[in-house]
XYZ file of C-alpha atoms in Angstrom:
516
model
C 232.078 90.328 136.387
C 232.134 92.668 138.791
C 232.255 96.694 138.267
C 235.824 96.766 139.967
C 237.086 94.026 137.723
C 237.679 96.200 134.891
C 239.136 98.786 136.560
C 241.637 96.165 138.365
C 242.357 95.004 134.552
C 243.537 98.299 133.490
C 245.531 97.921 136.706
C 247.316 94.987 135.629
C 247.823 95.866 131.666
C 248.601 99.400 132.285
C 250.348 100.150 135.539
C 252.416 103.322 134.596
C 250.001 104.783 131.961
C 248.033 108.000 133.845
C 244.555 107.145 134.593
C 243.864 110.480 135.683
C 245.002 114.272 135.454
C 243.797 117.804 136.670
C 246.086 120.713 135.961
C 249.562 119.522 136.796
C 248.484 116.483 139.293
C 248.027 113.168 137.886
C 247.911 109.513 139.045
C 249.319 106.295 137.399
C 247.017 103.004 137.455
C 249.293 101.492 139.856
C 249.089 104.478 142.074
C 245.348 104.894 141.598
C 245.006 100.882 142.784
C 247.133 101.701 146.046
C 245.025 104.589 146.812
C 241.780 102.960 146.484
C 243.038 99.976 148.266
C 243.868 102.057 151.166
C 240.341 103.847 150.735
C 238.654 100.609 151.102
C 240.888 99.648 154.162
C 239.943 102.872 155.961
C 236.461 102.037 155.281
C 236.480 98.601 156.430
C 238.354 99.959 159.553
C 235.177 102.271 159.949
C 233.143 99.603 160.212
C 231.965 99.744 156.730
C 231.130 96.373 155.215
C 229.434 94.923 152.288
C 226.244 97.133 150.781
C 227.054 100.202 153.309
C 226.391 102.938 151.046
C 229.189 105.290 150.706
C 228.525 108.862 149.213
C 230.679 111.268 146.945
C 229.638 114.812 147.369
C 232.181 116.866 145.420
C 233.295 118.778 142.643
C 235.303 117.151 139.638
C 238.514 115.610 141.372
C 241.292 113.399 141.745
C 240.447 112.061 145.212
C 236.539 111.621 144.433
C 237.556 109.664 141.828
C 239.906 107.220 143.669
C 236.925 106.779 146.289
C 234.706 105.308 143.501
C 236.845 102.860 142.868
C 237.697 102.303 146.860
C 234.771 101.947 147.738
C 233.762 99.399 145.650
C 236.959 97.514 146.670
C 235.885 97.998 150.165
C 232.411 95.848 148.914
C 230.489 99.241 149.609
C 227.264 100.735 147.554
C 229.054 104.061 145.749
C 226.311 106.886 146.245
C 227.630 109.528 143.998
C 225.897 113.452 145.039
C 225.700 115.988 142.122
C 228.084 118.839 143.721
C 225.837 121.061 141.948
C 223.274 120.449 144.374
C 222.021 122.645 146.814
C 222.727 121.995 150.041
C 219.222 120.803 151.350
C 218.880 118.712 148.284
C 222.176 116.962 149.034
C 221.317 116.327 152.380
C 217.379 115.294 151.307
C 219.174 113.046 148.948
C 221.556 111.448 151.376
C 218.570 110.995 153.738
C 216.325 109.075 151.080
C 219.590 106.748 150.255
C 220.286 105.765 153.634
C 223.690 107.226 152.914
C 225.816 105.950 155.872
C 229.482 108.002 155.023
C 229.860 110.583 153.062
C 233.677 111.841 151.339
C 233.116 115.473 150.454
C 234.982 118.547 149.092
C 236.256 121.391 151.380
C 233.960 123.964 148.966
C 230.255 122.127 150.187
C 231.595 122.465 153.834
C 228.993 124.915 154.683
C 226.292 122.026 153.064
C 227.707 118.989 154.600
C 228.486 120.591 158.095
C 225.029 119.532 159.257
C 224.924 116.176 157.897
C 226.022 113.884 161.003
C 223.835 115.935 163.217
C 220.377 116.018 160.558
C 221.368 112.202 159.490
C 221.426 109.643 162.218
C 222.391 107.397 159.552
C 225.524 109.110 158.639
C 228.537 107.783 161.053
C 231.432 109.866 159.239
C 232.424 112.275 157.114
C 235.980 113.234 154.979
C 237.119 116.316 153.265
C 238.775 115.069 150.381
C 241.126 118.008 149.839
C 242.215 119.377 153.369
C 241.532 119.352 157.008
C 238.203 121.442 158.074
C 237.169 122.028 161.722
C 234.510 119.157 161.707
C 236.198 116.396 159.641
C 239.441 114.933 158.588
C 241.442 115.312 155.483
C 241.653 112.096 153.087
C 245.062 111.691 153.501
C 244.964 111.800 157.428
C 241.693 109.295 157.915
C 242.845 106.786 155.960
C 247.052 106.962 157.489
C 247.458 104.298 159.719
C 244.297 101.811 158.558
C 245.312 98.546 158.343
C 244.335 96.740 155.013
C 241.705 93.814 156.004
C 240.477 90.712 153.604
C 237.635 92.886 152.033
C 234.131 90.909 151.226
C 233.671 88.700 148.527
C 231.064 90.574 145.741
C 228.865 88.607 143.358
C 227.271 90.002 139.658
C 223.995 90.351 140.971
C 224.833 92.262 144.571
C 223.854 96.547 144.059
C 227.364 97.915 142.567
C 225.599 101.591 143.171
C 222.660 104.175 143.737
C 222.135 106.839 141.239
C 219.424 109.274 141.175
C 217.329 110.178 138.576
C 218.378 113.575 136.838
C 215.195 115.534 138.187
C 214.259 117.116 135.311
C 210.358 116.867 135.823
C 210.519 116.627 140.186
C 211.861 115.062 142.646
C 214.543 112.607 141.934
C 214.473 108.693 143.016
C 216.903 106.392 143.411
C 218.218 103.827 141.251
C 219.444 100.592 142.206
C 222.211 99.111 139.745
C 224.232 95.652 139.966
C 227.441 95.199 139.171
C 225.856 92.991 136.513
C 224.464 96.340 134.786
C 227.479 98.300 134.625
C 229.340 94.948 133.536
C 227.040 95.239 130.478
C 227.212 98.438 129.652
C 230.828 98.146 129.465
C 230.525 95.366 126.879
C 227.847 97.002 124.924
C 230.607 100.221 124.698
C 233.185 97.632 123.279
C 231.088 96.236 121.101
C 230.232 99.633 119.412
C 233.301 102.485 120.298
C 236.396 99.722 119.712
C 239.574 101.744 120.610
C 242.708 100.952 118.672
C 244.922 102.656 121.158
C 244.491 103.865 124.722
C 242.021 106.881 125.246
C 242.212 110.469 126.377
C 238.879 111.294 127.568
C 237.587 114.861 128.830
C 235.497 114.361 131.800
C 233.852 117.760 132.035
C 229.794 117.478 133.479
C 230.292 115.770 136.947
C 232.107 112.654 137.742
C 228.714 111.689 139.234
C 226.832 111.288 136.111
C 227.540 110.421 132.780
C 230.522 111.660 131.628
C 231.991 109.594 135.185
C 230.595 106.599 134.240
C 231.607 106.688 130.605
C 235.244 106.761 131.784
C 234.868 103.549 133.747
C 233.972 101.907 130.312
C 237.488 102.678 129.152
C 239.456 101.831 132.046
C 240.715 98.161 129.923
C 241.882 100.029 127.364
C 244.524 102.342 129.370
C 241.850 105.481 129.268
C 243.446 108.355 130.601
C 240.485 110.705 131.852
C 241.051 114.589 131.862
C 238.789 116.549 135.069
C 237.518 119.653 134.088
C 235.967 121.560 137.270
C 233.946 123.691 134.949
C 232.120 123.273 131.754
C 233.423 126.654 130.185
C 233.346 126.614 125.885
C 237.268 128.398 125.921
C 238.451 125.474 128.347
C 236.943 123.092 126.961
C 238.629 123.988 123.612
C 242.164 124.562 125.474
C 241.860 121.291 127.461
C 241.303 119.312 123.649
C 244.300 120.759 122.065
C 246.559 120.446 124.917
C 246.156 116.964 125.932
C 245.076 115.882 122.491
C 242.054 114.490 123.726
C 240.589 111.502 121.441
C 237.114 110.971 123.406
C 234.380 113.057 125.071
C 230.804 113.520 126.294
C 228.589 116.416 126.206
C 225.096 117.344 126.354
C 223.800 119.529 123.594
C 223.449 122.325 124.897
C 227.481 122.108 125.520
C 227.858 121.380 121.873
C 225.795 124.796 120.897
C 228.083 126.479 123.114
C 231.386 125.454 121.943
C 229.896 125.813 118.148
C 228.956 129.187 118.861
C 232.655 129.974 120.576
C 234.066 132.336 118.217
C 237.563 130.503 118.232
C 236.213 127.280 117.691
C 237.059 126.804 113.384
C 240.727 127.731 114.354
C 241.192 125.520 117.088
C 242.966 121.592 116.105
C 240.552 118.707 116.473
C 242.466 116.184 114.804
C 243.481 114.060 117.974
C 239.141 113.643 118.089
C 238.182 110.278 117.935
C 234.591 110.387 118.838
C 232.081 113.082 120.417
C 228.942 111.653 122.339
C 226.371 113.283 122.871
C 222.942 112.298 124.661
C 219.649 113.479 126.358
C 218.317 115.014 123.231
C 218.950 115.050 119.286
C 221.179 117.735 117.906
C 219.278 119.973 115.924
C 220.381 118.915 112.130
C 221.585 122.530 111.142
C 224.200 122.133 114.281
C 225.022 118.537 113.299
C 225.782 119.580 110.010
C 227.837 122.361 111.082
C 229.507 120.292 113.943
C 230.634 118.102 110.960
C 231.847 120.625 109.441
C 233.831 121.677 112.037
C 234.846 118.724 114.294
C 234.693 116.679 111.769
C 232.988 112.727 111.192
C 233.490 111.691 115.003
C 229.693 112.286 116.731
C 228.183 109.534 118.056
C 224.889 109.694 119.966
C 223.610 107.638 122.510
C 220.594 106.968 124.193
C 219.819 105.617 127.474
C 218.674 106.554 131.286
C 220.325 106.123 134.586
C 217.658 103.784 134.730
C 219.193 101.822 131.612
C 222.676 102.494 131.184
C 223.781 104.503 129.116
C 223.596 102.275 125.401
C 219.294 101.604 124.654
C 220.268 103.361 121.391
C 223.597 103.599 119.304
C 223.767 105.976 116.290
C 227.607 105.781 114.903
C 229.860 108.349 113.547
C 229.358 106.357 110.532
C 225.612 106.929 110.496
C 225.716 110.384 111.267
C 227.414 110.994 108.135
C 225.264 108.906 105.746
C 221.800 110.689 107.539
C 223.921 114.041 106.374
C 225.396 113.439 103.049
C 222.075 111.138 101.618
C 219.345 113.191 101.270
C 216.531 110.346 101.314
C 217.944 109.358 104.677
C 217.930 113.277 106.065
C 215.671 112.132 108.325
C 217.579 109.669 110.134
C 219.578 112.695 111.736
C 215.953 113.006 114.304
C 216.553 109.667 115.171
C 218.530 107.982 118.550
C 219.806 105.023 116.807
C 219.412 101.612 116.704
C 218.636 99.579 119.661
C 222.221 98.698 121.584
C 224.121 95.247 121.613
C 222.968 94.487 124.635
C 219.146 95.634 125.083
C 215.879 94.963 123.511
C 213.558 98.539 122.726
C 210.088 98.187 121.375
C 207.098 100.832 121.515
C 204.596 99.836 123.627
C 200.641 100.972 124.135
C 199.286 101.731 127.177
C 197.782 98.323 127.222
C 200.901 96.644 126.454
C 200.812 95.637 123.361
C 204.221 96.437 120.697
C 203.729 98.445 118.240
C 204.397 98.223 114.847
C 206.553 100.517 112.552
C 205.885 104.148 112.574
C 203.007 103.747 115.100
C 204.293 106.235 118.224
C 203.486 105.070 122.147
C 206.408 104.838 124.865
C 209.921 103.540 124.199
C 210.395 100.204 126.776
C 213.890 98.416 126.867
C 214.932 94.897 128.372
C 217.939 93.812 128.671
C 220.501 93.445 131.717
C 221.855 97.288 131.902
C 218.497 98.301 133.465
C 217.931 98.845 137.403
C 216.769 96.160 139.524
C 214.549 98.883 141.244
C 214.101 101.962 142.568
C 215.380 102.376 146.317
C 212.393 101.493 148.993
C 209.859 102.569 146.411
C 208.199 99.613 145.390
C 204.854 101.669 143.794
C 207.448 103.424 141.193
C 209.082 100.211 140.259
C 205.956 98.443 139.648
C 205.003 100.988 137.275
C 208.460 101.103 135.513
C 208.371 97.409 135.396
C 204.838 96.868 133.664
C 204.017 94.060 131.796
C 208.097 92.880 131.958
C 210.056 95.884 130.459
C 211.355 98.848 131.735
C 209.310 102.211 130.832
C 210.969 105.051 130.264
C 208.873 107.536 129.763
C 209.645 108.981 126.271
C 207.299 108.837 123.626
C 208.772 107.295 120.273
C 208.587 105.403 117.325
C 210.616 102.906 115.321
C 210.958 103.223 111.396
C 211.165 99.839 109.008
C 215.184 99.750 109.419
C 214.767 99.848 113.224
C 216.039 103.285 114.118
C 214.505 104.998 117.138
C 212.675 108.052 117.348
C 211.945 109.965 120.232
C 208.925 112.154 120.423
C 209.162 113.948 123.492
C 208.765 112.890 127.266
C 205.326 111.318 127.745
C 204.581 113.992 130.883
C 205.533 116.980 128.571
C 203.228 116.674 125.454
C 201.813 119.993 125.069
C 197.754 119.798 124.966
C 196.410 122.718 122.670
C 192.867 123.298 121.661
C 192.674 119.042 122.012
C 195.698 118.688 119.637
C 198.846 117.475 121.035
C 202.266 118.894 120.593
C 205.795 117.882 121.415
C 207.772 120.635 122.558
C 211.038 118.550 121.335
C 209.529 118.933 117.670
C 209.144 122.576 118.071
C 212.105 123.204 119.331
C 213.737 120.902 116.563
C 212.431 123.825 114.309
C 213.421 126.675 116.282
C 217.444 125.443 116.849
C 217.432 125.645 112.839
C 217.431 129.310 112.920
C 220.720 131.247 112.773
C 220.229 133.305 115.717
C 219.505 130.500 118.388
C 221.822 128.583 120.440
C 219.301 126.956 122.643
C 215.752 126.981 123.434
C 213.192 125.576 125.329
C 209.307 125.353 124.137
C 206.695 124.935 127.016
C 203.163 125.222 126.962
C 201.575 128.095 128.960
C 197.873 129.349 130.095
C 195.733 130.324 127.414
C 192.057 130.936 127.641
C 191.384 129.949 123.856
C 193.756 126.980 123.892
C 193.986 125.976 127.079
C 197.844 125.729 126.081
C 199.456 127.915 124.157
C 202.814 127.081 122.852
C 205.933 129.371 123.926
C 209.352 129.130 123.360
C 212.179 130.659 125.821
C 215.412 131.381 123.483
C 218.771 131.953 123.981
C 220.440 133.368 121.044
C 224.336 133.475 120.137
C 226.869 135.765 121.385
C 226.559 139.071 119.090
C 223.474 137.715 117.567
C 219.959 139.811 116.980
C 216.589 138.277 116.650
C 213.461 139.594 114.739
C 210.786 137.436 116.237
C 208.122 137.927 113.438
C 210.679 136.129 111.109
C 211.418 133.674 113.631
C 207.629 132.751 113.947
C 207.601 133.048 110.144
C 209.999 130.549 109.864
C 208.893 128.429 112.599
C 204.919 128.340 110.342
C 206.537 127.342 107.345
C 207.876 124.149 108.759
C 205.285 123.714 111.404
C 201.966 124.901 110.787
C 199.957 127.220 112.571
C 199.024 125.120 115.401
C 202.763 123.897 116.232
C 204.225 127.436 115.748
C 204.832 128.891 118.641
C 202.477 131.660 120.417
C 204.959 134.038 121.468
C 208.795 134.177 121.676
C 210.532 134.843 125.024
C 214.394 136.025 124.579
C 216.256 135.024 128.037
C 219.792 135.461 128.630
C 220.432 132.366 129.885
C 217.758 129.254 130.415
C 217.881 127.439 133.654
C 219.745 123.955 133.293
C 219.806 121.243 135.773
C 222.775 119.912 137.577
C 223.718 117.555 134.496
C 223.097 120.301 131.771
C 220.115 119.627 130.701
C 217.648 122.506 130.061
C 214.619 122.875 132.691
C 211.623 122.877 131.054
C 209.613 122.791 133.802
C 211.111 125.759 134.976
C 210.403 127.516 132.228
C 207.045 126.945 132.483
C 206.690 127.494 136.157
C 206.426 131.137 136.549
C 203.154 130.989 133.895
C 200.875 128.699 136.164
C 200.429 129.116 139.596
C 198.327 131.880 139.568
C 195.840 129.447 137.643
C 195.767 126.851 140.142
C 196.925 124.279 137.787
C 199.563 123.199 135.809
C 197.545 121.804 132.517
């Protein structure tokens, strides 16, 4: 199948159900299909044609949404741009693609203004929401286009380019077929089965996750909610109000709505499921998520690289890793390997590894990339030896769940002993005062690397850092515990949510000349 199919199905078995809302404007299937179709006519009439690649550079909205879906009617490669980028990293980013048209919101005019005259490449561009004095509004481009036969698509032609989040450089880009997305949607079937149509919250951008999680649930009538900012209190509102039954968040999200001080009087009960990715929960904040959400988490693990379901842990499972103490430990773990993917541990030499024994996590299976975009070196080395590489260091455990270590370029070296910053800051997210952290290693002229961990702590909240580092020894040892404590209002996060370690750690090396 293709990736459009399955919106077209939820075209066809749910024409008058909303597919989308934001505030008080909301679109019907049927109307959503009639706007995309005259998306994709505009673009054909453009000159646009099969594998053109068509980027979204906006905020969360209505009319970025349709153009997803139109321009993968139009037979077109949809290039979605992280709003939250910075203008010259858009623009660097639409270079690298070869991005040839670009729908934007009127809010990154002052970014995109330069685009047609820095990008040879880049024959048009639309302002989604109004008219602006160097490009046309949606509605008025695509007025009087005429609606063409549009080109015939096949499984294995590139549905889209995605970038890599960026949270350890520069970003690449990621070539996926239809094929992968097609899977991904199955593998979501096979493990989130919905009994009625869902209400998801789409709050981090359309672009990533969150986005393409709402594509899985477009054959069962999904109804997707945009949030244009990830604020706790709105977040909370937007749940109770539209009785939301389905949504994704990063972690760090989660600590912030736990830490809300509203949040145990607010009603969950429409909550079907809460999925979470990109790192484990610390267990104290599962447990008290539990507590207050109730049994619905469900964590995932995967990649833009491998979409979205390498590793399943159910609501089910969460609740047996919380309530059974001899499986406590199963609440570090990612899950079992998806429906639709193999993951082993490999060595660097290639061989698996057995139970227990830790080297990187490697998938196979149809949901990952064909490559990455005119960067053949990279996608040899992702591709060694037949599986995909990921670049987290894990292990399995007899019953086949999946542990993740850390990433394999962030291992902490330490008077020759290596450390995880994920496991330290496992330790540290225990303590009542923390919301978030992040544990880098920094210059030492003993250790080489010393261990230090940048915390956040909770609205109101006070921190004695002795009996922080007191508790951190007790669970850690000496050599794990961090070196020093550094209390920051407010880490630095990238465009997706995810907290920067690397710049965390910057400020600490230059001077040194070297960044190990």
């Amino acid at each position: 199948m293709l990736y459009i199919d399955f919106f077209e199905k939820g075209v066809a078995r749910f024409p008058d159900r909303e597919i989308v809302r934001q505030g008080q404007r909301a679109l019907s299937y049927r109307q959503m299909d009639q706007l995309a179709t005259r998306i994709a006519g505009a673009l054909a009439h453009a000159g646009m044609g099969a594998d053109s690649k068509i980027g979204v550079y906006a905020s969360n909205h209505i009319y970025g949404f349709a153009c997803q879906y139109g321009i993968l009617r139009a037979g077109c490669v949809w290039v979605p741009i992280n709003f939250r980028l910075s203008g010259p990293d858009a623009l660097e980013m639409a270079a690298s693609l070869k991005v040839e048209w670009v729908f934007f919101h009127s809010s990154l005019s002052d970014h995109v203004r330069d685009f047609q005259r820095e990008l040879p490449l880049v024959r048009g561009l639309v302002c989604l929401d109004c008219e602006t004095d160097f490009a046309p509004s949606l509605d008025r481009w695509m007025a009087d286009a005429p609606i063409p036969a549009f080109p015939m698509r096949n499984p294995d032609d590139t549905a889209a380019l995605l970038c890599t989040s960026g949270t350890t450089g520069r970003s690449k880009g990621i070539v996926l077929s239809n094929r992968a997305f097609a899977t991904m949607i199955a593998s979501f079937d096979a493990v989130l089965p919905h009994d009625e149509p869902p209400v998801h919250l789409v709050i981090t951008p359309l672009s990533h996750a969150a986005g393409v999680y709402g594509s899985c649930l477009l054959t069962h009538g999904g109804t997707n909610i945009l949030l244009e900012h990830a604020e706790p209190g709105a977040i909370l509102d937007a749940i109770e109000n539209h009785r939301v039954t389905t949504l994704f968040l990063p972690p760090t999200l989660i600590y912030m709505l736990l830490g809300h001080p509203d949040v145990r009087s607010r009603d969950f009960s429409s909550l079907r499921s809460m999925l979470y990715g990109a790192a484990p929960v610390a267990e104290q904040k599962l447990r008290e998520a539990l507590d207050i959400f109730g049994p619905i988490l469900v964590q995932l693990y995967g990649q833009s690289e491998a979409l979205m379901i390498c590793a399943f842990m159910s609501a089910e499972e969460h609740v047996e890793a919380l309530t059974n103490p001899q499986l406590a430990q199963r609440l570090f773990a990612a899950g079992r390997e998806g429906p639709m993917v193999r993951v082993e541990i490999m060595s660097d030499d290639g061989s698996i590894l057995s139970p227990r024994a830790q080297g990187e996590i490697v998938v196979r299976g149809e949901i990952v990339m064909d490559r990455y975009f005119d960067d053949p070196e990279a996608t040899r080395q992702a591709q060694l030896y037949g599986w995909h590489h990921t670049g987290d260091i894990g292990f399995k455990d007899e019953d086949g769940f999946i542990y993740i270590v850390d990433r394999k370029k962030e291992m902490i070296i330490s008077g020759g002993f290596n450390i995880f910053p994920r496991e330290v800051e496992q330790v540290v997210l225990t303590h009542p005062a923390i919301q978030d952290c992040a544990v880098v290693g920094i210059p030492d002229p003993k250790w080489g690397e010393a261990v230090m961990a940048a915390v956040e702590l909770r609205s109101g909240a006070r921190l004695d850092v002795e009996q922080l580092l007191a508790h951190c020894r007790a669970r850690l040892g000496a050599m794990k515990t961090p070196k020093s404590i550094s209390i920051v209002d407010h880490l630095p996060r990238s465009s997706v949510g995810k907290v920067l370690r690397r710049e965390v750690r910057a400020p600490y090396w230059p001077k040194n000349g070297r960044q190990v």
